[in-house]
Coordinates of C-alpha atoms and ligand atoms in Angstrom, one line a residue:
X21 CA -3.2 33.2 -20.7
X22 CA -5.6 32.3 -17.9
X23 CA -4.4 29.5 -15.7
X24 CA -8.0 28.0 -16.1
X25 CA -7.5 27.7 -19.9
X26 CA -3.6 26.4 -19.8
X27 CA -5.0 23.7 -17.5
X28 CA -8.1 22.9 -19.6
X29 CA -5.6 22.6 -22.5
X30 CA -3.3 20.1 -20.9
X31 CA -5.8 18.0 -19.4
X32 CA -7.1 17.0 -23.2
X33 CA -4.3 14.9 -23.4
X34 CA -3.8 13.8 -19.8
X35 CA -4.6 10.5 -18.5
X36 CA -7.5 10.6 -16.0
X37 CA -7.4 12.8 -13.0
X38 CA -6.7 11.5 -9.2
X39 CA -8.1 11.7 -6.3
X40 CA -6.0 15.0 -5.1
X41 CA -5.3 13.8 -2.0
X42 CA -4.6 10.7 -2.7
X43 CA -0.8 10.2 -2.5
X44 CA 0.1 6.6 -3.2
X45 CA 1.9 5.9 -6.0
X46 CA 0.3 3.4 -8.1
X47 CA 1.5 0.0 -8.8
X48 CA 1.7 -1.9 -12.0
X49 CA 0.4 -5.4 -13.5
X50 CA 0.7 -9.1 -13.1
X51 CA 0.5 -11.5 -15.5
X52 CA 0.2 -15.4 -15.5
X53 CA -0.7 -18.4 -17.8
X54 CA -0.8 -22.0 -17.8
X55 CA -1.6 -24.0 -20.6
X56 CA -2.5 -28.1 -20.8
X57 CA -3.0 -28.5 -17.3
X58 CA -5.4 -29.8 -14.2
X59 CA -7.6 -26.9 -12.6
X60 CA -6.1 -24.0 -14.5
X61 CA -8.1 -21.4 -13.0
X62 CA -7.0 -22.6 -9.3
X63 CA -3.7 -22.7 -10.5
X64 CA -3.9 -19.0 -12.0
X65 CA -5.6 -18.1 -8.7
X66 CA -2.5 -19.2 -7.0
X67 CA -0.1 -17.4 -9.4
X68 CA -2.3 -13.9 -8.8
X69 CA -2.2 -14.3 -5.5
X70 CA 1.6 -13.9 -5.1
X71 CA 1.9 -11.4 -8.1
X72 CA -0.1 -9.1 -5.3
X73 CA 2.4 -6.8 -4.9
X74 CA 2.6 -5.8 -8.7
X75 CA -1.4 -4.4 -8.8
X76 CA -3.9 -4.6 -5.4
X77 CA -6.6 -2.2 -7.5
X78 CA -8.7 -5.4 -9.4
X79 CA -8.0 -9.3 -10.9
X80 CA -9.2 -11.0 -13.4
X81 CA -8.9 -14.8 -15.4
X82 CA -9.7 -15.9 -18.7
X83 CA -9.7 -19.7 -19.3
X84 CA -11.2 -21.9 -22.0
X85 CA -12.7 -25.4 -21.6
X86 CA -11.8 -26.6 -24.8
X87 CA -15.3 -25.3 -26.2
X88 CA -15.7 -22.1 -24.7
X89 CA -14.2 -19.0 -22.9
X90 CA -15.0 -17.8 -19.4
X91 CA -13.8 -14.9 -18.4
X92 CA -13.9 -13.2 -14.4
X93 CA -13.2 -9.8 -13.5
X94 CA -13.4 -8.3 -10.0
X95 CA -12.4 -5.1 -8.3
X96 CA -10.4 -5.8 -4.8
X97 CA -7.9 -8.4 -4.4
X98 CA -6.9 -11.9 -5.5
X99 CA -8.4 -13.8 -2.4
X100 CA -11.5 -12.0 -1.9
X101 CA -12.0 -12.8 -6.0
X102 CA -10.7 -16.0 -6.5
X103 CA -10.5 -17.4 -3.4
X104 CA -14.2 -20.0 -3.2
X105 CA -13.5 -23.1 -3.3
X106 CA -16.0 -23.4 -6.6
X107 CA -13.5 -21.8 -8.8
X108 CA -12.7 -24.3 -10.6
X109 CA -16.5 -24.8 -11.7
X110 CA -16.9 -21.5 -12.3
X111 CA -13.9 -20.9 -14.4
X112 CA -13.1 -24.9 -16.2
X113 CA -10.7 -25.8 -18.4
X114 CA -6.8 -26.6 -19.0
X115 CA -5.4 -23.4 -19.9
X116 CA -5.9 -20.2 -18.4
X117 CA -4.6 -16.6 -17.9
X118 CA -4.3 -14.0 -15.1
X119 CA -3.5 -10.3 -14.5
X120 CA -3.6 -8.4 -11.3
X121 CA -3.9 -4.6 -12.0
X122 CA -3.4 -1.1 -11.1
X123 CA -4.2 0.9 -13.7
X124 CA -1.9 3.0 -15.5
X125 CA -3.1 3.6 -18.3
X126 CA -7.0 4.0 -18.5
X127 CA -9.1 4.5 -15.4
X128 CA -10.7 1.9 -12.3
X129 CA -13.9 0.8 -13.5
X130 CA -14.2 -3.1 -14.0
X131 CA -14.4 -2.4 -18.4
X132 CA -10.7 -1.3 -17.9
X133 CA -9.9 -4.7 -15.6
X134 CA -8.2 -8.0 -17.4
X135 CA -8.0 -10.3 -18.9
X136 CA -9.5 -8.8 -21.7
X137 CA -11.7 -10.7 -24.2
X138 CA -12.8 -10.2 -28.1
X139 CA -14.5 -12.7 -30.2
X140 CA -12.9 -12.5 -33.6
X141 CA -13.0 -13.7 -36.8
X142 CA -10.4 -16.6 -36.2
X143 CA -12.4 -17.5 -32.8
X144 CA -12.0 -16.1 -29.1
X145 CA -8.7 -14.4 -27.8
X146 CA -7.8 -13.1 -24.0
X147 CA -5.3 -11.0 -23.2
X148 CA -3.4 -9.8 -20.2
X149 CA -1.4 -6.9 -20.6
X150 CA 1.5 -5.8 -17.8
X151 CA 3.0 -2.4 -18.8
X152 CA 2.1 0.6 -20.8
X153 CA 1.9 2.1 -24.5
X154 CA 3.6 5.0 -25.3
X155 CA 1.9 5.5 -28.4
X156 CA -1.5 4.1 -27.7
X157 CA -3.4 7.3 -27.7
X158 CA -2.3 8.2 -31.4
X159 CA -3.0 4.2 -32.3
X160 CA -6.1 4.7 -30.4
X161 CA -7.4 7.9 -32.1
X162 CA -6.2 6.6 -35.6
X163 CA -8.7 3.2 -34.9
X164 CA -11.2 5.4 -33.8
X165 CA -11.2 7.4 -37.1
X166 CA -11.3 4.4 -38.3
X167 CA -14.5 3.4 -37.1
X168 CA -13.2 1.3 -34.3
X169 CA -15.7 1.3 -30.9
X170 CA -13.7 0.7 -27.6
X171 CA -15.1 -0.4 -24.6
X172 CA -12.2 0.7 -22.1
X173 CA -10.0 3.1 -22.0
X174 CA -7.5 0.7 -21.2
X175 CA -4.3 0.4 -23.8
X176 CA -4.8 -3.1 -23.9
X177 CA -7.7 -3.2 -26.1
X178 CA -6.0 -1.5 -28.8
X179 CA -3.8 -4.6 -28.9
X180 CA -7.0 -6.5 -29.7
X181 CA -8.4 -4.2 -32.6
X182 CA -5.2 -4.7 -34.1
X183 CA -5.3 -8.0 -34.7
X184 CA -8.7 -7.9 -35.4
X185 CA -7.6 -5.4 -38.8
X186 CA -4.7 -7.5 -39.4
X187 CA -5.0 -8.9 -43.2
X188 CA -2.6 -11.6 -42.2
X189 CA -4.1 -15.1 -42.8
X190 CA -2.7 -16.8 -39.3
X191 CA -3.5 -15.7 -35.8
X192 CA 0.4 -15.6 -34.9
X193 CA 0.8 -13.6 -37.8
X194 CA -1.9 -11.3 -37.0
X195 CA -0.8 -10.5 -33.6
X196 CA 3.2 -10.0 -34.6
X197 CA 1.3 -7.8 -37.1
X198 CA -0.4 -5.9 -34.3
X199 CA 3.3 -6.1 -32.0
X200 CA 4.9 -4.5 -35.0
X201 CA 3.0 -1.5 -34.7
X202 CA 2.9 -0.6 -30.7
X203 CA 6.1 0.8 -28.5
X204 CA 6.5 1.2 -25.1
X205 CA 7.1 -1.6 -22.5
X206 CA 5.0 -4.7 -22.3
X207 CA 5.2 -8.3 -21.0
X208 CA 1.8 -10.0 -22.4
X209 CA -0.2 -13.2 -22.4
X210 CA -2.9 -14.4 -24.4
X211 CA -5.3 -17.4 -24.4
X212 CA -7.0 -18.5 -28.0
X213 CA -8.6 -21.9 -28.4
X214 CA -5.2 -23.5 -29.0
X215 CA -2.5 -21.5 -27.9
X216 CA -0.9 -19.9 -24.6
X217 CA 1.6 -17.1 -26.1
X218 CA 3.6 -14.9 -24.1
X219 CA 5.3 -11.4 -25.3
X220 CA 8.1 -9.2 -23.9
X221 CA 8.7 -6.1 -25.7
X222 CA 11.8 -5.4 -27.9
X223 CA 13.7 -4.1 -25.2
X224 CA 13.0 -6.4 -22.6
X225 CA 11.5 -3.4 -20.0
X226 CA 8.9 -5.8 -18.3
X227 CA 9.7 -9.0 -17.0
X228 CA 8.2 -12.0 -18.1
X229 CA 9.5 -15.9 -17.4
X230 CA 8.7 -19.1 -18.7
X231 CA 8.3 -22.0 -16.1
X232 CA 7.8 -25.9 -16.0
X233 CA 5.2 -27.9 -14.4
X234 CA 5.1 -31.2 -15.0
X235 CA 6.3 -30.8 -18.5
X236 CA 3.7 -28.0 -18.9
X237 CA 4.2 -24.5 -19.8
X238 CA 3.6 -21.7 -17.1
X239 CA 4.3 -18.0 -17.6
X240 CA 4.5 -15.4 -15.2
X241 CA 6.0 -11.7 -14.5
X242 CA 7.9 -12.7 -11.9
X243 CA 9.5 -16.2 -10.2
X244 CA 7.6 -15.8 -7.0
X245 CA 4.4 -16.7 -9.3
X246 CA 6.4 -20.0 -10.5
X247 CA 7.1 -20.9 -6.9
X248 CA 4.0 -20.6 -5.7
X249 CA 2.4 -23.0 -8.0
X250 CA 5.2 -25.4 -7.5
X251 CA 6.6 -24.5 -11.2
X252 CA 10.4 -25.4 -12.1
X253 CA 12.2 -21.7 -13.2
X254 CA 13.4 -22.7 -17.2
X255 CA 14.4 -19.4 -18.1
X256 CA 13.3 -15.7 -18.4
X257 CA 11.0 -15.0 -22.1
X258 CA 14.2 -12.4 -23.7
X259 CA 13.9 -9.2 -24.6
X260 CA 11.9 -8.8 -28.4
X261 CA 10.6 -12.8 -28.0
X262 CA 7.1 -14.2 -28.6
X263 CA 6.9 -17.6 -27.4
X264 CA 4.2 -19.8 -28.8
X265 CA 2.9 -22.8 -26.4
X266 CA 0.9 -25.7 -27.9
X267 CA 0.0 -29.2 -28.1
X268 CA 3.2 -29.1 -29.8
X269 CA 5.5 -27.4 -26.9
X270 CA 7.1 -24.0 -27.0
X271 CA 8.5 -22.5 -29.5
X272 CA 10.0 -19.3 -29.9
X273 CA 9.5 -16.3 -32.4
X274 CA 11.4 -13.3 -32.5
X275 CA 9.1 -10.8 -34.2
X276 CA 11.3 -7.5 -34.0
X277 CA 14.7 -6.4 -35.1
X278 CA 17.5 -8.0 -33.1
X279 CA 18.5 -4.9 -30.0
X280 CA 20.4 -4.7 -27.1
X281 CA 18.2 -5.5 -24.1
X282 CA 17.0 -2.9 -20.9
X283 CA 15.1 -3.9 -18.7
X284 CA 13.6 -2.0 -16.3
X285 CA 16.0 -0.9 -13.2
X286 CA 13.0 -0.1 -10.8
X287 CA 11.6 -3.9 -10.5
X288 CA 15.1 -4.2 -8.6
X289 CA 14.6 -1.2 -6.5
X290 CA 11.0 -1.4 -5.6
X291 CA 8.6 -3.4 -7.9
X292 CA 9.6 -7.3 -8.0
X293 CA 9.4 -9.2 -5.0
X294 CA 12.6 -9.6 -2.9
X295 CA 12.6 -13.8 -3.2
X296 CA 12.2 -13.2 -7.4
X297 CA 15.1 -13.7 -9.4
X298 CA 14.7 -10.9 -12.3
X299 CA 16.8 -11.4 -15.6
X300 CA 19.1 -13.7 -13.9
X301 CA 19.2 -11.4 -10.6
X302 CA 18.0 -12.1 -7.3
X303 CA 16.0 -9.3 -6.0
X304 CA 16.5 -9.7 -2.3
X305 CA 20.4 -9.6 -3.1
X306 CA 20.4 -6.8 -5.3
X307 CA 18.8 -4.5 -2.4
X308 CA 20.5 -5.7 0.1
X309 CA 23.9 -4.9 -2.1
X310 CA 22.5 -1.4 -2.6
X311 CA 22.3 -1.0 1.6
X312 CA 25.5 -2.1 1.6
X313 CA 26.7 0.2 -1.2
X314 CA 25.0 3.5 0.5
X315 CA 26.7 2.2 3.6
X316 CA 29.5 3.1 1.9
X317 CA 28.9 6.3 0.6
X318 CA 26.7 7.7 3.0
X319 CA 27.8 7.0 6.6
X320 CA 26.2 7.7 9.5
X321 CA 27.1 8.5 13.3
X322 CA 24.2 6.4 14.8
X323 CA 22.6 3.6 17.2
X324 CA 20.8 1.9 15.0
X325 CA 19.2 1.0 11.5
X326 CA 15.4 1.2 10.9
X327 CA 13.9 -0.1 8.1
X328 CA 10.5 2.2 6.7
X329 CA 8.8 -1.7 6.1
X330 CA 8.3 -3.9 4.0
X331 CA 10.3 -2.4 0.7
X332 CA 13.2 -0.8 2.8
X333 CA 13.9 -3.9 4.9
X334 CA 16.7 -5.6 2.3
X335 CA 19.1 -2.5 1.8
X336 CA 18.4 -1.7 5.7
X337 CA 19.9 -4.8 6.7
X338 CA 23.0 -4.7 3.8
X339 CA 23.9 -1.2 5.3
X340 CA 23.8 -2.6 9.0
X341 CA 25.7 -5.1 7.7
X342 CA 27.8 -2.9 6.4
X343 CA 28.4 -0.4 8.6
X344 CA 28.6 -3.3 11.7
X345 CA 26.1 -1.6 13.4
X346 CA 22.3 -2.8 15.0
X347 CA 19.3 -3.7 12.5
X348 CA 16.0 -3.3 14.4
X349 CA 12.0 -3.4 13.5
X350 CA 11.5 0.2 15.2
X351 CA 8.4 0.4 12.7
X352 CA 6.0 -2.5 12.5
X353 CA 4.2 -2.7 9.6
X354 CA 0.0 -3.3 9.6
X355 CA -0.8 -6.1 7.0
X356 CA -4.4 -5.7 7.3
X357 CA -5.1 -2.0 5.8
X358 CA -7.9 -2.4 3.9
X359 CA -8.2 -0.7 1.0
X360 CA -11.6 0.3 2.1
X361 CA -10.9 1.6 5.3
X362 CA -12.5 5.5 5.4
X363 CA -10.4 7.7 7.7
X364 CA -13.0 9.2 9.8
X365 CA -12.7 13.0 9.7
X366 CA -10.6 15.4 7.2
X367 CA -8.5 16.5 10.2
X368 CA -7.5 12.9 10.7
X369 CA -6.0 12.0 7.5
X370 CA -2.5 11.9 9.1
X371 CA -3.5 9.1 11.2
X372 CA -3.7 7.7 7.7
X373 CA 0.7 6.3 8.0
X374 CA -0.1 5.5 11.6
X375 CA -3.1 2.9 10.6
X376 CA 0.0 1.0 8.5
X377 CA 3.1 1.6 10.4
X378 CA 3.8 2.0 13.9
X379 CA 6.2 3.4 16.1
X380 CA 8.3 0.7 18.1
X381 CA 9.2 2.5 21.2
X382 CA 11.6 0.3 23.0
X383 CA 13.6 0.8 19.5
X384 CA 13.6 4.1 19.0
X385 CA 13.1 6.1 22.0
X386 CA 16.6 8.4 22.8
X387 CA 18.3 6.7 19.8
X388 CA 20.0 8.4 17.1
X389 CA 18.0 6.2 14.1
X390 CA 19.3 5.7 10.9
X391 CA 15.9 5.1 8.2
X392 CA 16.5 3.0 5.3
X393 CA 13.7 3.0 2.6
X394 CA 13.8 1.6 -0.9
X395 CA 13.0 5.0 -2.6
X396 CA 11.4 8.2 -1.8
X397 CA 9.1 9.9 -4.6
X398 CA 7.4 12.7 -3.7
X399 CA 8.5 12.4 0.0
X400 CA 4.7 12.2 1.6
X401 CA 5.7 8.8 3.4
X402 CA 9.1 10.0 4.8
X403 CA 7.7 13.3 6.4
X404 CA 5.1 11.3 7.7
X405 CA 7.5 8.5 9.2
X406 CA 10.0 11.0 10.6
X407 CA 7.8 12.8 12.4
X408 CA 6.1 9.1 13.5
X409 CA 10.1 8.6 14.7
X410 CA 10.5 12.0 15.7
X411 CA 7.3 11.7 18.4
X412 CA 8.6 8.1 19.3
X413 CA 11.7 9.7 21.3
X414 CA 14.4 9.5 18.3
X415 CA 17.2 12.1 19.6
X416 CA 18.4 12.1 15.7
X417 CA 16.6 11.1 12.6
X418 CA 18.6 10.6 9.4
X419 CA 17.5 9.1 6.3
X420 CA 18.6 7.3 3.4
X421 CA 17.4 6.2 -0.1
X422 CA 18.5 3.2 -1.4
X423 CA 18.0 4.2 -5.2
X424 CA 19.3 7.5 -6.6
X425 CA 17.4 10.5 -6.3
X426 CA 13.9 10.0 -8.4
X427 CA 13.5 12.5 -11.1
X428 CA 11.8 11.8 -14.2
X429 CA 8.3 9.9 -14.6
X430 CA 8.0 6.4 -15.8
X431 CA 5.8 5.5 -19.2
X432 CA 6.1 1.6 -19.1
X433 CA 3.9 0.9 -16.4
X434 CA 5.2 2.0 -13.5
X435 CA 3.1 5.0 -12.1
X436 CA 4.9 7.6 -10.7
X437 CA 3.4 11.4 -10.6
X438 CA 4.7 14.6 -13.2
X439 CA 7.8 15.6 -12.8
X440 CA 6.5 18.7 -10.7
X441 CA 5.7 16.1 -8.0
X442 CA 9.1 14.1 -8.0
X443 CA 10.5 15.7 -4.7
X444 CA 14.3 15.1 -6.5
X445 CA 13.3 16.7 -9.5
X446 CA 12.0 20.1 -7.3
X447 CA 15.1 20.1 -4.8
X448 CA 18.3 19.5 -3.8
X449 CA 19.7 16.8 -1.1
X450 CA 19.8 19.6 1.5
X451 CA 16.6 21.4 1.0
X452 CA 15.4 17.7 1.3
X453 CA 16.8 17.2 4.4
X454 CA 14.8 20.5 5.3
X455 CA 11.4 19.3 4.0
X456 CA 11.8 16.2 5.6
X457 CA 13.1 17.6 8.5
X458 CA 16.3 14.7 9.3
X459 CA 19.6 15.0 10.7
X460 CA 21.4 14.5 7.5
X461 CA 19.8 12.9 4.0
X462 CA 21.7 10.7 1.7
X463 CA 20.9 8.8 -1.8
X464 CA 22.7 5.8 -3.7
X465 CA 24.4 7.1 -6.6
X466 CA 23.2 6.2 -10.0
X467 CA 26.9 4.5 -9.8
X468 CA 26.1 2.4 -6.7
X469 CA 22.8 1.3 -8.0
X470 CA 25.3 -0.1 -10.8
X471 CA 27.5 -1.9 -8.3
X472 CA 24.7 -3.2 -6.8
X473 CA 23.7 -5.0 -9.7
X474 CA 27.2 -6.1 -10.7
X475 CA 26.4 -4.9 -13.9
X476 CA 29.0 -2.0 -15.6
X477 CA 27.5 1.1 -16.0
X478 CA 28.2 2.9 -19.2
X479 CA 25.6 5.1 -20.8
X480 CA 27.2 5.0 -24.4
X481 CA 25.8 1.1 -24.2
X482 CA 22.9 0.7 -21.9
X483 CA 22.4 -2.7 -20.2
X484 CA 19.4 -1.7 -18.4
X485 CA 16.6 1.5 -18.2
X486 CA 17.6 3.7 -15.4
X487 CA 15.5 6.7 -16.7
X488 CA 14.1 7.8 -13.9
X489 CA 17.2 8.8 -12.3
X490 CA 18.5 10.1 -15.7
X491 CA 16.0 10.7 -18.0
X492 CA 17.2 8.8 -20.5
X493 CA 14.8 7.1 -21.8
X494 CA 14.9 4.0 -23.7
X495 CA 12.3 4.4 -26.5
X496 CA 10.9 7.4 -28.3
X497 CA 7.6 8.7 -26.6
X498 CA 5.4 9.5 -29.3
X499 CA 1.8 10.2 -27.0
X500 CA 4.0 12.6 -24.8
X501 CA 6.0 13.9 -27.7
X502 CA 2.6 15.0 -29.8
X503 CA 0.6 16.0 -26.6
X504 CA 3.5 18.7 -26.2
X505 CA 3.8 19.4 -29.7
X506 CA -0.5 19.9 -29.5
X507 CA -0.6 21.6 -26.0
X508 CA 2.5 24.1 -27.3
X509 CA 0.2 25.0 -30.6
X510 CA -2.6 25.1 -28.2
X511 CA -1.0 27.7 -26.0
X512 CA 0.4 29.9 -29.1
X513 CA -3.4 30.1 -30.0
X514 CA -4.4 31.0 -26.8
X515 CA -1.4 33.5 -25.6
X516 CA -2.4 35.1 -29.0
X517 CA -6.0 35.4 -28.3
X518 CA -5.1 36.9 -25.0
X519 CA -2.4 38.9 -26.3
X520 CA -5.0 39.8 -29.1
Ligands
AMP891 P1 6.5 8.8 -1.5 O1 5.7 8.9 -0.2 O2 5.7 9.4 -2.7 O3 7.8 9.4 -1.4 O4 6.6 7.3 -1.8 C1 7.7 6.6 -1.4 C2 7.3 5.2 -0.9 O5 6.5 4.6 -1.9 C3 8.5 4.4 -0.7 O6 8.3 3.8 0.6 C4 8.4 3.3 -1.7 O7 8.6 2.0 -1.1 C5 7.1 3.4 -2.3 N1 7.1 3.4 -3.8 C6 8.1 3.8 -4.6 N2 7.7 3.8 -5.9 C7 6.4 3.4 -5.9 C8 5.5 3.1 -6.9 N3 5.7 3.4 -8.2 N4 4.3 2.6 -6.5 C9 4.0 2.4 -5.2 N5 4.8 2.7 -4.2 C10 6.1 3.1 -4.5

């Protein structure tokens, strides 16, 4: 078979190609809701604004004025959106709803940005979606035969078309009719006329918490949002529960079978923002516990600890800590990278890690450096950074992951590339340590990441989803599964033609 034709048949059912030499990994979503309350929109502004870190791509809120709905959705970030001082007039009302975005699932143009907004037969709904279908394509192509018109690719939407089919007389109804039929990993909120209501999915894999201001209802992915907006914490939304927020107060459905909940280990190694507290865990402590833990199980002969800023600086300073021995900034980290910023020329693309983070000299020069980052994925930031070190003066350069070695792709919302990308899943710790040209390489153990947590690790009963470290993943994948099934009949038909 031609290479050409292999590719052509994979891409059918691939989501949307990337820039090639774009290397970032993508983030995922924010979401945020308030219901009942003064200024909502400023309010959700707010919230956005610290759920930054979970999508920098594009922002949007939906509100209603107790008449009608306005929605906003801009590319760029929350402050450059939402940040006038006319918000409130442009986007009135006492209930509202937010989502910051990178996309996972559907491409970057403004149809795919939230919230999103359908006019249906029971009145308007919005809806803000953090975290990804894994069987949206085949619910997608089934509402499509159906007759169904989308205007996104996003997987959202087909959250929306299914309540719209649903034959269920009440709205809540209709949408647990609509829950009941997706999978994957999903923390939503939606705004009707009446209601705020906030989702997690059966298994809990996105985070999503309920908060109290004033003695009205706030949700948000994360507790940094709550904080912001001067909310009290009340408690996280568990695993499986639809909570319903009215005139009436909150209550709480539990639309799915009764299961044991796993949330999503990677909000604790990368995603979630260190001051968050995450099912019950604070985020800051859990990293710093995993620097200690690697401290432990990877020692170094060194000068000092370097954190690769801003994710790596927690577990940098637990294994100093640790290990008794100096933490210091010997990379300083650019804030103001725009995401706009053209690099000049082709040949100056590796400039590209020195227009974020910078060499501290005084730090590094003649030391023997010990580099701490959160995680490493396909490894393009750590070459780049040890050879930053490297050229600073570093006599030795060893590095250390504070997760366990990356090697199986996310499908809940968390973009990470194919497995034929994952530098973990290509190599082993040594030939690392080659590619990345350090001293000596070292990962937390699955096991440590455990510790870390205080949580007992024991595969025969889950507590959490650590599948990217052991590809165990927590829910069938039916897209993936039928994409291979399709792609393998595709390639029988066309080894047979070339055979033929
Ligand atoms: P890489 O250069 O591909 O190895 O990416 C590793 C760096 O990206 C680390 O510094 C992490 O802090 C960060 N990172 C890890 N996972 C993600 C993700 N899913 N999205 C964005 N950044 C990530």
């Amino acid at each position: 078979m031609t290479l050409s034709a292999k590719a052509m048949a994979y891409d059918r059912w691939s989501p949307p190609p990337r820039d090639p030499d774009d290397d970032t990994p993508r983030l995922e979503c924010g979401v945020f809701g308030v219901f009942d309350v003064e200024a909502a929109s400023g309010l959700t502004a707010l919230g956005l604004h610290a759920l930054q870190h979970r999508g920098q791509e594009a922002c949007g809120i939906a509100c209603f004025d107790g008449q009608r709905f306005h929605t906003e959705r801009h590319m760029g970030h929350v402050g450059d959106a939402f940040g006038g001082g006319d918000l409130n007039e442009r986007l009135p009302g006492q209930s509202a709803i937010g989502h910051t975005r990178y996309s996972t699932a559907g491409g970057s143009f403004i149809r795919n940005v939230q919230p999103m907004f359908a006019d249906l037969e029971a009145g308007g709904i919005a809806l803000a979606h953090n975290g990804n279908l894994t069987n949206f394509l085949t619910l997608r192509e089934q509402l499509v035969a159906q007759g169904a018109i989308f205007q996104s690719t996003s997987d959202s939407e087909v959250i929306l078309h299914l309540i719209a089919r649903s034959r269920k007389a009440k709205f809540v109804e209709r949408f647990i009719d609509a829950l009941q039929q997706i999978e994957g990993g999903y923390a939503l909120v939606a705004l009707t006329n009446k209601k705020l209501i906030g989702v997690r999915d059966p298994l809990g894999i996105r985070p999503l918490v309920l908060g109290d201001l004033d003695g009205k209802a706030v949700l948000a992915s994360e507790t940094c949002a709550l904080d912001m907006v001067g909310a009290r914490f009340v408690r996280d939304v568990e695993h499986g529960e639809m909570v319903v927020i009215d005139q009436d107060g909150v209550q709480s459905l539990r639309p799915f079978p009764a299961m044991q909940a796993r949330p999503c280990i990677f909000e604790y190694v990368y995603f979630a923002r260190p001051d968050s507290v995450v099912n019950g865990r604070s985020v800051y402590e859990v990293r710093k516990r995993m620097g200690r833990r690697l401290a432990q199980e990877t020692p170094a002969d060194v000068d000092v600890v370097v954190p690769v800023p801003d994710s790596g600086v927690p577990a940098a300073l637990g294994f100093a800590q640790e290990a008794g021995l100096p933490f210091e900034m010997g990379i300083i980290r650019n804030h103001y990278v725009g995401r706009t910023f053209i690099e000049p020329t082709q040949g100056q693309r590796e400039l590209g890690v020195r227009m974020k983070l910078s060499p501290n000299r005084s730090v590094l020069a003649g030391k023997r450096v010990l580099l701490v980052d959160d995680s490493i994925v396909r490894g393009t930031n750590s070459v780049r950074v040890v050879r930053m070190v490297r050229e600073a003066g570093a006599k030795e350069v060893h590095l250390r992951s504070a997760s366990p070695p990356i090697q199986w792709p996310d499908y809940y919302g968390i973009d990470m590339p194919d497995r034929e990308k994952l530098l973990a899943a290509n190599h082993s710790v040594e030939e690392i340590a080659k590619i990345l040209n350090v001293d000596s390489m070292g990962y937390l153990s699955v096991d440590g990441l455990y510790w870390a947590m205080e949580a007992a690790r024991d595969p025969a009963n889950p507590q959490f989803t650590d599948h990217y470290f052991t590809g165990d993943y927590p829910t069938r994948l039916l897209d993936r599964e039928i994409a291979e099934g399709r792609n393998q009949a595709v390639e029988r038909q066309l080894s047979f033609l070339v055979d033929a």
